[in-house]
Amino acid sequence: MAESRKLAAILAADVVGFSRLANIDEERTLARLRALRSDLLDPSIEVHNGRVVKRTGDGAIVEFRSAVDAVRCAIEIQRSMIERNEGVAGERRIEFRIGVHVGDVVEEDDGDLMGDGVNIAARLEGQARPNGVALSEDAYRQVRGKVDAHFEDIGEKSLKNIAPIRVYAIALDEPSAEVGARAPAAASVGQVPQKPSIAVLPFVNASDDPKQEYFSDGISEDIITDLSKLGGLTVISRNSSFTYKGRAVDARAVGRDLGVLRVLEGSVRRAGQRLRITAQLVDAQTGAQMWAERYDRDAADLFELQDEVTRQIVAALKVTLTPDERSRLTDGGTSNLEAYDFFLRGREFIYGEPKSLEKFQKAVAEFDQAIRLDPNYSQAYACLAWAYVFDHMNGWTSDRARALSLGAQNAEIAAEKDPNEPLAQLSLFLARLYEHDLDAACAAAEKAIKLNPNFALGYNSLASIHTYTGEPLAAVPLIEQAMRLDPAWAKQYLHFLGVAYLVAGKYETAAAMFRQRINLSPGTDFSRAGLASALGHLGEYDEARRVWGELMAINTKYSLSGHFGRQPFRNPADLERIAQGLRLAGLPVD
């Protein structure tokens, strides 16, 4: 059998305490490992240009083209595993140790690798903490200053049948030395929150009329909104919770998928002037019911009923409220049931996809009706503002300037009607952003997060301001927090991460983020533009041109000036950095 010798970056991963997990429940443990391979490990390895050399029952040996790729893949896997393990009982958690080394290997005809490079990586894996990464000194030299991570020199270690080598550990729960101090509003994705956490699934429409779906969805959305105002509670966003709509799911699976301890389920039946709402709170670890109630009321009592349901959930979760939170919990909205009904119908446009001129016009009419019935309805003004900003962005009507002006006017009214309404602040952020008033946009985004500590869009909005004002690395933890609160929307957030790293000059990390986004959203043109720029800076010109070719096949009218050029970068040099990456690859920047 022929063989060849080469230098390679090797990652070795192994499950901590696999025998113990198998003894507890072998069938379930193996099923969970198979699921992890298909939806986390293999995609992460592919995104970072890795090749699985061999699999063991509970681990793998993976080859990478560079130590940077190997370490970034390791960090991504470990951070994702920490998130997935949130809320899982300690004895049932699947945790990995990972070792990374760069060294000499022998490749055989069948692709298998042997030699010291593989052996050292495998021995290093045993030096890593659970959920940690251990690097040899050779690997550390190659990634130092190129990877956003905190490294700890843990000294020389004696490895079995190998001479002692110096080992470096990555502490995922400490701030990156390159990123610096993180914004206080955003917890690191690598940290497991100790506070209670919940996902509110879309309530089932139990009415005879399927057209009442918007109403049952609205009840669920309002419960999510109310609970999200509590700083002592982690609440998964509406986007992610509603991915379970229409599906028969097990609360324990939801808990594992979304990283929460509790799941709320329910149904709504609306018949004439009568309402029946059922709700149950489930322990996502055991599947046991913690609290359940059925309410039969007049429709006129809906708002009082919503407040009662929310208070009972908070009591069941044993969340301590501050006086401000207690006040905000039942503030806002309207007391006019008919206005509320119009608002719910219009709000479907804000959350729904795809959007169109026809849907926009219908939503505007719905919000106008809600405002006519209740001229003080802040949320209706806020969503009307969003609709007009969407028109400005998409050009559905002929006058984009007028659309933005109407958006700004309605956002200002929304904030005036209720200064404590998070939706009003976010609509104000959008208007100010497109008016290129970045300071006012930043203030609105910060206030939105203060009023709603679980506002994923608020965190991402504030992150975009940091990117546009020349502080892109400060945007990273904010986007990571948005991903924690809204994991189903991660494919969109990956684009914003890619842009932040691109503007920061972290081209390899930017390329990895864009590649991951493209893998999850194959039809994206925007992320391909960012990837082509990053590849240009990395000197990978042929690959940049190939990616640009894919972009033009998707959108023949794409132009950098029409995309990145319209974004409000305060420093022209940041936009020029993106353009320069394309120029280096011989690509157009007009």
Coordinates of C-alpha atoms in Angstrom, one line a residue:
M1 CA 0.0 0.0 0.0
A2 CA 1.4 3.4 -1.0
E3 CA 1.7 6.2 1.5
S4 CA 2.7 9.9 1.5
R5 CA 4.0 12.1 4.2
K6 CA 2.7 15.7 4.8
L7 CA 2.1 18.4 7.4
A8 CA -1.5 18.7 8.6
A9 CA -3.7 20.2 11.3
I10 CA -5.4 17.5 13.2
L11 CA -8.5 17.8 15.5
A12 CA -9.3 14.9 17.8
A13 CA -12.7 14.9 19.6
D14 CA -14.1 12.5 22.2
V15 CA -17.2 12.4 24.4
V16 CA -16.7 12.8 28.1
G17 CA -17.9 9.8 30.1
F18 CA -19.3 8.0 27.1
S19 CA -19.5 4.6 29.0
R20 CA -21.5 6.2 31.8
L21 CA -23.9 7.8 29.3
A22 CA -24.4 4.5 27.5
N23 CA -25.1 2.7 30.7
I24 CA -27.8 5.2 31.6
D25 CA -29.6 4.9 28.2
E26 CA -27.5 3.4 25.4
E27 CA -30.1 3.7 22.6
R28 CA -30.9 7.3 23.4
T29 CA -27.2 8.3 23.7
L30 CA -26.4 6.8 20.3
A31 CA -29.4 8.5 18.7
R32 CA -28.3 11.8 20.2
L33 CA -24.8 11.3 18.9
R34 CA -26.1 10.6 15.4
A35 CA -28.2 13.7 15.5
L36 CA -25.3 15.8 16.7
R37 CA -23.1 14.5 13.8
S38 CA -25.7 15.3 11.2
D39 CA -26.8 18.8 12.3
L40 CA -23.8 20.2 14.2
L41 CA -20.5 18.3 13.8
D42 CA -20.4 17.5 10.1
P43 CA -21.8 20.9 9.0
S44 CA -19.2 22.7 11.2
I45 CA -16.4 20.6 9.8
E46 CA -17.5 21.2 6.2
V47 CA -17.8 25.0 6.8
H48 CA -14.2 25.1 8.1
N49 CA -12.8 22.9 5.3
G50 CA -12.2 19.8 7.3
R51 CA -12.2 16.2 6.4
V52 CA -13.3 13.4 8.7
V53 CA -10.5 10.8 8.7
K54 CA -12.1 8.3 11.0
R55 CA -14.9 8.0 13.5
T56 CA -14.8 6.1 16.7
G57 CA -17.9 5.1 18.6
D58 CA -17.9 8.4 20.5
G59 CA -15.4 10.6 18.7
A60 CA -13.6 11.5 15.5
I61 CA -10.2 12.4 14.0
V62 CA -10.5 15.3 11.5
E63 CA -7.9 16.8 9.2
F64 CA -7.9 20.6 8.4
R65 CA -5.9 22.6 5.9
S66 CA -4.8 25.0 8.6
A67 CA -4.6 25.2 12.4
V68 CA -6.8 28.3 12.2
D69 CA -9.6 26.3 10.5
A70 CA -9.3 23.5 13.1
V71 CA -9.4 25.8 16.1
R72 CA -12.3 27.8 14.8
C73 CA -14.2 24.6 14.1
A74 CA -13.4 23.4 17.7
I75 CA -14.7 26.6 19.2
E76 CA -17.9 26.6 17.2
I77 CA -18.6 23.0 18.2
Q78 CA -18.0 23.6 21.9
R79 CA -20.0 26.8 22.1
S80 CA -22.9 25.1 20.3
M81 CA -22.7 22.2 22.7
I82 CA -22.8 24.4 25.7
E83 CA -25.9 26.0 24.4
R84 CA -27.5 22.7 23.6
N85 CA -26.8 21.4 27.1
E86 CA -28.5 24.3 28.8
G87 CA -31.3 22.8 30.8
V88 CA -30.2 19.2 30.4
A89 CA -29.5 17.2 33.6
G90 CA -25.8 17.0 34.3
E91 CA -25.6 13.2 34.1
R92 CA -27.3 13.2 30.7
R93 CA -25.2 16.0 29.0
I94 CA -23.1 15.1 26.0
E95 CA -19.9 17.0 26.3
F96 CA -16.8 16.9 24.2
R97 CA -13.1 17.3 24.8
I98 CA -11.1 18.4 21.8
G99 CA -7.4 18.4 21.1
V100 CA -5.7 20.2 18.2
H101 CA -2.1 19.7 16.9
V102 CA -0.1 20.6 13.8
G103 CA 2.4 17.9 12.8
D104 CA 3.8 15.3 10.5
V105 CA 1.3 12.6 9.3
V106 CA 1.4 9.7 6.9
E107 CA -1.6 9.4 4.5
E108 CA -2.4 6.0 3.1
D109 CA -4.2 5.2 -0.1
D110 CA -7.5 4.9 1.6
G111 CA -7.2 8.4 3.1
D112 CA -6.4 7.2 6.6
L113 CA -3.8 9.2 8.6
M114 CA -1.2 7.9 10.9
G115 CA 1.9 9.2 12.7
D116 CA 2.8 11.6 15.5
G117 CA 0.5 14.3 14.3
V118 CA -2.5 12.2 14.9
N119 CA -1.2 10.6 18.1
I120 CA -0.4 13.9 19.7
A121 CA -3.8 15.4 18.9
A122 CA -5.5 12.4 20.4
R123 CA -3.4 12.7 23.6
L124 CA -4.1 16.4 23.8
E125 CA -7.8 15.7 23.8
G126 CA -7.4 14.1 27.2
Q127 CA -5.8 17.3 28.5
A128 CA -8.8 19.4 27.6
R129 CA -11.6 20.3 30.1
P130 CA -15.1 19.1 29.3
N131 CA -16.4 21.6 26.7
G132 CA -12.8 22.8 26.2
V133 CA -10.1 22.8 23.7
A134 CA -6.4 21.9 24.2
L135 CA -3.7 22.9 21.7
S136 CA -0.1 22.0 21.3
E137 CA 2.5 24.8 21.2
D138 CA 2.9 24.2 17.5
A139 CA -0.8 24.8 16.9
Y140 CA -0.9 27.8 19.3
R141 CA 1.9 29.6 17.4
Q142 CA -0.1 29.3 14.2
V143 CA -3.4 30.6 15.6
R144 CA -2.1 33.3 18.0
G145 CA -3.5 36.6 17.0
K146 CA -5.7 35.1 14.3
V147 CA -8.5 33.5 16.3
D148 CA -10.8 35.4 18.6
A149 CA -10.3 33.3 21.8
H150 CA -8.7 33.5 25.2
F151 CA -5.7 31.2 25.5
E152 CA -4.3 29.9 28.8
D153 CA -0.8 28.4 29.0
I154 CA -1.2 25.4 31.2
G155 CA 2.4 24.4 31.1
E156 CA 4.3 21.3 30.0
K157 CA 2.3 18.0 30.1
S158 CA 3.5 14.5 29.9
L159 CA 1.5 12.6 27.3
K160 CA 1.5 8.8 27.0
N161 CA 4.4 7.5 24.9
I162 CA 5.2 11.1 23.8
A163 CA 7.8 13.5 25.1
P164 CA 6.4 16.3 27.3
I165 CA 5.0 19.3 25.3
R166 CA 3.6 22.7 26.3
V167 CA -0.1 22.8 26.2
Y168 CA -2.5 25.8 25.7
A169 CA -6.2 25.7 26.7
I170 CA -9.0 27.8 25.3
A171 CA -11.3 29.2 28.0
L172 CA -14.7 29.6 26.2
D173 CA -16.3 31.3 29.1
E174 CA -13.8 34.2 29.2
P175 CA -13.9 37.3 27.0
S176 CA -11.6 37.3 23.9
A177 CA -8.4 39.3 24.3
E178 CA -9.0 40.7 20.8
V179 CA -12.6 41.6 21.3
G180 CA -12.0 43.2 24.6
A181 CA -14.7 44.0 27.2
R182 CA -18.1 43.0 26.0
A183 CA -21.2 45.1 26.2
P184 CA -22.9 44.5 29.5
A185 CA -26.3 43.8 27.8
A186 CA -25.0 40.8 26.1
A187 CA -24.0 37.5 27.8
S188 CA -21.4 35.4 26.0
V189 CA -22.9 32.5 24.0
G190 CA -20.4 30.3 25.8
Q191 CA -21.9 30.9 29.2
V192 CA -24.9 28.8 30.4
P193 CA -27.5 31.1 32.0
Q194 CA -28.6 30.1 35.5
K195 CA -31.9 31.9 35.3
P196 CA -35.2 30.3 34.3
S197 CA -35.8 29.9 30.6
I198 CA -38.9 29.3 28.5
A199 CA -40.2 28.8 25.0
V200 CA -43.8 29.6 24.3
L201 CA -45.1 27.4 21.5
P202 CA -47.8 28.8 19.1
F203 CA -51.2 28.2 20.7
V204 CA -53.3 25.8 18.6
N205 CA -56.4 27.3 16.9
A206 CA -59.2 25.1 18.4
S207 CA -61.9 27.2 16.7
D208 CA -64.1 25.7 14.0
D209 CA -63.0 28.6 11.7
P210 CA -59.4 28.2 10.3
K211 CA -59.4 31.9 9.6
Q212 CA -59.1 32.5 13.4
E213 CA -55.5 31.3 13.2
Y214 CA -54.2 34.9 13.4
F215 CA -56.0 35.3 16.7
S216 CA -54.5 32.2 18.4
D217 CA -51.1 33.2 17.0
G218 CA -51.6 36.7 18.5
I219 CA -52.3 35.3 22.0
S220 CA -49.1 33.4 21.9
E221 CA -47.1 36.3 20.6
D222 CA -48.4 38.6 23.3
I223 CA -47.5 36.2 26.0
I224 CA -44.0 36.0 24.6
T225 CA -43.8 39.8 24.5
D226 CA -44.9 40.2 28.1
L227 CA -42.6 37.5 29.4
S228 CA -39.7 39.0 27.4
K229 CA -39.8 42.1 29.5
L230 CA -38.5 40.3 32.5
G231 CA -34.8 40.4 33.1
G232 CA -34.8 37.3 35.4
L233 CA -36.1 35.1 32.6
T234 CA -34.6 33.9 29.3
V235 CA -37.4 33.8 26.7
I236 CA -36.9 32.4 23.2
S237 CA -38.1 34.7 20.4
R238 CA -41.3 34.3 18.5
N239 CA -39.3 33.5 15.3
S240 CA -37.8 30.3 16.8
S241 CA -40.9 29.2 18.9
F242 CA -43.1 29.5 15.8
T243 CA -41.0 27.0 13.8
Y244 CA -43.0 24.4 15.7
K245 CA -46.3 25.7 14.5
G246 CA -48.5 22.9 13.2
R247 CA -46.2 20.1 14.4
A248 CA -46.7 17.5 17.1
V249 CA -43.6 17.9 19.2
D250 CA -42.4 16.6 22.6
A251 CA -41.6 19.3 25.1
R252 CA -38.3 17.6 25.9
A253 CA -37.2 17.8 22.3
V254 CA -38.1 21.5 22.2
G255 CA -36.1 22.0 25.4
R256 CA -33.1 20.4 23.9
D257 CA -33.4 22.2 20.5
L258 CA -33.9 25.7 22.0
G259 CA -31.9 25.3 25.3
V260 CA -34.7 26.0 27.7
L261 CA -35.9 24.5 31.0
R262 CA -39.7 25.1 30.5
V263 CA -42.1 25.0 27.5
L264 CA -45.6 26.6 27.4
E265 CA -48.2 25.0 25.2
G266 CA -51.9 25.9 24.8
S267 CA -54.9 26.3 22.6
V268 CA -57.5 29.1 21.8
R269 CA -61.1 28.5 20.9
R270 CA -63.1 31.6 19.8
A271 CA -66.8 31.1 19.3
G272 CA -68.9 34.3 19.0
Q273 CA -68.4 36.3 22.2
R274 CA -66.9 33.4 24.1
L275 CA -63.3 32.4 24.6
R276 CA -61.7 29.2 25.9
I277 CA -58.0 29.3 26.5
T278 CA -56.0 26.3 27.8
A279 CA -52.4 26.5 28.8
Q280 CA -49.9 24.1 30.4
L281 CA -46.3 24.7 31.5
V282 CA -44.1 21.6 31.0
D283 CA -40.7 20.7 32.5
A284 CA -38.6 20.3 29.4
Q285 CA -36.2 18.0 31.2
T286 CA -38.7 15.4 32.4
G287 CA -41.8 16.2 30.3
A288 CA -43.8 16.5 33.5
Q289 CA -46.6 19.0 33.7
M290 CA -45.8 21.8 36.2
W291 CA -49.0 23.9 35.9
A292 CA -52.1 23.8 33.7
E293 CA -55.3 25.8 33.6
R294 CA -58.4 26.3 31.4
Y295 CA -60.2 29.6 31.1
D296 CA -63.7 30.2 29.8
R297 CA -64.5 33.9 29.5
D298 CA -66.3 36.5 27.5
A299 CA -64.2 37.9 24.7
A300 CA -64.5 41.3 26.4
D301 CA -62.3 39.9 29.2
L302 CA -59.5 39.0 26.9
F303 CA -56.9 41.5 28.1
E304 CA -57.6 40.7 31.8
L305 CA -57.3 37.1 30.9
Q306 CA -53.9 37.6 29.1
D307 CA -52.6 39.3 32.2
E308 CA -53.8 36.5 34.5
V309 CA -52.1 33.8 32.3
T310 CA -48.8 35.8 32.3
R311 CA -48.9 36.3 36.1
Q312 CA -49.6 32.6 36.7
I313 CA -46.7 31.6 34.4
V314 CA -44.3 33.9 36.3
A315 CA -45.5 32.5 39.6
A316 CA -45.0 28.9 38.4
L317 CA -41.4 29.8 37.2
K318 CA -40.7 31.5 40.6
V319 CA -39.3 34.6 38.8
T320 CA -38.8 37.6 41.1
L321 CA -40.1 40.8 39.6
T322 CA -38.7 44.3 40.1
P323 CA -41.3 47.1 40.7
D324 CA -40.6 48.4 37.1
E325 CA -41.1 44.9 35.7
R326 CA -44.3 44.4 37.6
S327 CA -45.6 47.6 36.1
R328 CA -44.4 46.9 32.6
L329 CA -45.8 43.4 32.6
T330 CA -49.4 44.6 32.1
D331 CA -48.7 48.0 30.5
G332 CA -49.1 48.8 26.8
G333 CA -51.5 47.6 24.2
T334 CA -55.1 48.7 24.0
S335 CA -58.3 48.2 25.8
N336 CA -60.3 48.2 22.6
L337 CA -60.9 44.6 21.4
E338 CA -61.8 45.6 17.9
A339 CA -58.7 47.7 17.5
Y340 CA -56.7 44.7 18.9
D341 CA -58.2 42.5 16.3
F342 CA -57.2 44.8 13.4
F343 CA -53.7 45.0 14.9
L344 CA -53.3 41.3 15.0
R345 CA -54.3 40.9 11.4
G346 CA -51.8 43.6 10.3
R347 CA -49.0 42.2 12.5
E348 CA -49.1 39.0 10.4
F349 CA -47.4 41.1 7.7
I350 CA -44.6 42.2 9.9
Y351 CA -43.7 38.6 10.9
G352 CA -44.7 36.8 7.7
E353 CA -42.7 35.9 4.6
P354 CA -42.7 36.6 1.7
K355 CA -43.7 40.2 1.7
S356 CA -45.2 42.1 -1.2
L357 CA -46.9 45.3 -2.3
E358 CA -50.3 43.7 -1.9
K359 CA -49.6 42.5 1.6
F360 CA -48.1 45.8 2.6
Q361 CA -51.2 47.7 1.4
K362 CA -53.5 45.4 3.3
A363 CA -51.4 45.7 6.5
V364 CA -51.4 49.5 6.3
A365 CA -55.2 49.4 6.1
E366 CA -55.4 47.1 9.1
F367 CA -53.1 49.3 11.2
D368 CA -54.9 52.5 10.1
Q369 CA -58.2 50.9 11.3
A370 CA -56.7 50.0 14.7
I371 CA -55.4 53.5 15.1
R372 CA -58.8 55.0 14.1
L373 CA -60.4 52.9 16.9
D374 CA -57.7 53.7 19.4
P375 CA -55.7 56.8 18.6
N376 CA -53.3 56.1 21.5
Y377 CA -52.4 52.6 20.3
S378 CA -48.5 52.7 20.4
Q379 CA -48.0 49.2 19.1
A380 CA -50.2 49.9 16.0
Y381 CA -48.2 53.1 15.2
A382 CA -44.9 51.1 15.7
C383 CA -45.9 48.4 13.3
L384 CA -47.3 50.9 10.8
A385 CA -43.8 52.6 10.9
W386 CA -42.2 49.2 10.3
A387 CA -44.4 48.6 7.3
Y388 CA -43.4 52.0 5.7
V389 CA -39.7 51.3 6.4
F390 CA -40.1 47.9 4.7
D391 CA -41.6 49.8 1.7
H392 CA -38.6 52.1 1.7
M393 CA -36.3 49.1 1.7
N394 CA -38.1 47.2 -1.0
G395 CA -39.3 50.0 -3.2
W396 CA -42.9 48.6 -3.5
T397 CA -44.3 52.1 -4.0
S398 CA -42.7 54.7 -6.3
D399 CA -41.6 57.2 -3.7
R400 CA -39.0 55.7 -1.3
A401 CA -38.3 59.0 0.4
R402 CA -42.0 59.5 1.2
A403 CA -42.2 55.9 2.6
L404 CA -39.2 56.6 4.9
S405 CA -40.7 59.9 6.0
L406 CA -44.0 58.2 6.9
G407 CA -42.1 55.5 8.8
A408 CA -40.2 58.1 10.8
Q409 CA -43.4 60.0 11.6
N410 CA -45.3 56.9 12.9
A411 CA -42.3 55.7 14.9
E412 CA -42.1 59.1 16.6
I413 CA -45.8 59.0 17.4
A414 CA -45.5 55.4 18.7
A415 CA -42.7 56.4 21.1
E416 CA -44.6 59.5 22.2
K417 CA -47.8 57.5 22.9
D418 CA -45.8 55.0 25.0
P419 CA -42.2 55.7 25.8
N420 CA -41.9 52.2 27.4
E421 CA -43.0 50.2 24.4
P422 CA -40.1 48.2 23.0
L423 CA -41.7 47.9 19.5
A424 CA -41.9 51.7 19.4
Q425 CA -38.2 52.0 20.1
L426 CA -37.2 49.4 17.5
S427 CA -39.4 51.2 14.9
L428 CA -37.6 54.4 15.8
F429 CA -34.3 52.6 15.4
L430 CA -35.2 51.5 11.9
A431 CA -36.3 55.0 10.8
R432 CA -33.2 56.7 12.2
L433 CA -30.9 54.0 10.8
Y434 CA -32.2 54.6 7.2
E435 CA -32.0 58.4 7.9
H436 CA -28.3 57.8 8.7
D437 CA -28.7 59.3 12.2
L438 CA -26.6 56.6 13.9
D439 CA -26.5 58.2 17.3
A440 CA -30.3 58.4 17.5
A441 CA -30.6 54.9 16.2
C442 CA -28.2 53.6 18.8
A443 CA -30.1 55.3 21.6
A444 CA -33.4 53.7 20.4
A445 CA -31.8 50.3 20.2
E446 CA -30.3 50.6 23.7
K447 CA -33.7 51.6 25.1
A448 CA -35.4 48.7 23.3
I449 CA -33.1 46.2 25.0
K450 CA -33.5 47.9 28.4
L451 CA -37.3 47.6 28.1
N452 CA -37.1 44.1 26.7
P453 CA -34.0 42.2 27.9
N454 CA -34.9 39.3 25.6
F455 CA -35.3 41.3 22.4
A456 CA -33.2 39.4 19.8
L457 CA -33.9 42.0 17.1
G458 CA -32.9 44.7 19.6
Y459 CA -29.5 43.1 20.2
N460 CA -28.9 42.6 16.5
S461 CA -30.0 46.2 15.8
L462 CA -27.5 47.6 18.4
A463 CA -24.8 45.3 16.9
S464 CA -25.4 46.8 13.4
I465 CA -24.8 50.3 14.9
H466 CA -21.4 49.2 16.3
T467 CA -20.5 47.8 12.8
Y468 CA -21.5 50.9 11.0
T469 CA -19.7 53.2 13.5
G470 CA -16.4 51.4 13.2
E471 CA -16.6 49.1 16.3
P472 CA -17.3 45.8 14.6
L473 CA -15.9 43.5 17.2
A474 CA -18.2 45.1 19.8
A475 CA -21.0 43.8 17.6
V476 CA -20.0 40.2 17.9
P477 CA -21.3 39.4 21.4
L478 CA -24.5 41.2 20.7
I479 CA -25.2 39.1 17.6
E480 CA -24.3 36.0 19.6
Q481 CA -26.9 37.0 22.2
A482 CA -29.5 37.4 19.5
M483 CA -28.6 33.9 18.2
R484 CA -29.1 32.5 21.7
L485 CA -32.5 34.1 22.0
D486 CA -33.5 33.3 18.4
P487 CA -31.6 30.1 17.3
A488 CA -33.9 29.4 14.3
W489 CA -32.9 32.7 12.7
A490 CA -29.2 31.9 13.1
K491 CA -28.7 31.7 9.3
Q492 CA -29.6 35.5 9.1
Y493 CA -27.5 36.4 12.1
L494 CA -24.5 34.6 10.5
H495 CA -24.5 37.2 7.8
F496 CA -24.3 40.0 10.3
L497 CA -21.4 38.2 12.0
G498 CA -19.6 37.9 8.7
V499 CA -20.0 41.6 8.0
A500 CA -18.7 42.5 11.4
Y501 CA -15.6 40.3 11.0
L502 CA -15.1 41.6 7.5
V503 CA -15.1 45.2 8.6
A504 CA -12.8 44.3 11.4
G505 CA -10.3 42.8 9.0
K506 CA -10.7 39.3 10.4
Y507 CA -11.0 37.8 6.9
E508 CA -10.7 34.1 7.7
T509 CA -13.4 34.3 10.4
A510 CA -15.6 36.4 8.1
A511 CA -15.2 33.8 5.3
A512 CA -16.2 31.0 7.7
M513 CA -19.3 32.9 8.8
F514 CA -20.4 33.7 5.2
R515 CA -19.8 30.1 4.2
Q516 CA -21.9 28.8 7.0
R517 CA -24.7 31.3 6.0
I518 CA -24.5 30.1 2.4
N519 CA -24.7 26.5 3.5
L520 CA -27.9 27.3 5.4
S521 CA -29.3 29.7 2.9
P522 CA -28.1 28.6 -0.6
G523 CA -30.0 31.4 -2.4
T524 CA -28.3 34.3 -0.6
D525 CA -26.6 36.9 -2.8
F526 CA -25.6 39.3 0.0
S527 CA -23.5 36.8 1.9
R528 CA -21.7 35.7 -1.4
A529 CA -20.7 39.3 -1.9
G530 CA -19.2 39.5 1.6
L531 CA -17.5 36.1 1.0
A532 CA -16.0 37.2 -2.3
S533 CA -14.5 40.3 -0.6
A534 CA -13.0 38.2 2.3
L535 CA -11.5 35.7 -0.2
G536 CA -10.0 38.6 -2.2
H537 CA -8.2 39.8 1.0
L538 CA -7.0 36.3 1.7
G539 CA -5.5 36.0 -1.8
E540 CA -8.0 33.2 -2.9
Y541 CA -8.8 35.0 -6.1
D542 CA -10.1 32.0 -8.1
E543 CA -12.4 31.0 -5.4
A544 CA -13.6 34.6 -5.0
R545 CA -14.5 34.7 -8.7
R546 CA -16.3 31.4 -8.5
V547 CA -18.4 32.7 -5.6
W548 CA -19.1 35.9 -7.5
G549 CA -20.3 33.8 -10.5
E550 CA -22.8 32.0 -8.2
L551 CA -23.9 35.5 -6.9
M552 CA -24.6 36.7 -10.5
A553 CA -26.5 33.6 -11.3
I554 CA -28.8 34.3 -8.4
N555 CA -29.1 38.1 -8.9
T556 CA -27.9 39.5 -12.3
K557 CA -28.6 43.0 -11.1
Y558 CA -26.5 42.9 -7.9
S559 CA -24.0 45.7 -7.3
L560 CA -21.9 46.6 -4.4
S561 CA -23.0 50.2 -4.5
G562 CA -26.6 49.1 -4.4
H563 CA -26.0 46.8 -1.4
F564 CA -23.1 47.7 0.9
G565 CA -22.9 51.2 -0.6
R566 CA -26.4 52.0 0.7
Q567 CA -25.5 51.0 4.3
P568 CA -24.7 53.9 6.6
F569 CA -21.0 53.3 7.3
R570 CA -19.7 56.3 9.2
N571 CA -16.1 55.8 8.1
P572 CA -15.7 55.5 4.3
A573 CA -12.6 53.4 4.9
D574 CA -14.8 50.5 6.2
L575 CA -16.8 50.4 3.0
E576 CA -13.6 50.8 1.0
R577 CA -12.2 47.7 2.8
I578 CA -15.1 45.6 1.4
A579 CA -14.6 47.0 -2.1
Q580 CA -10.9 46.5 -2.0
G581 CA -11.4 42.7 -1.4
L582 CA -13.4 42.6 -4.6
R583 CA -10.8 44.6 -6.6
L584 CA -8.0 42.3 -5.5
A585 CA -9.9 39.4 -7.0
G586 CA -10.6 41.4 -10.2
L587 CA -14.3 41.8 -9.5
P588 CA -16.5 44.8 -10.1
V589 CA -17.2 47.4 -7.4
D590 CA -19.6 49.6 -9.2

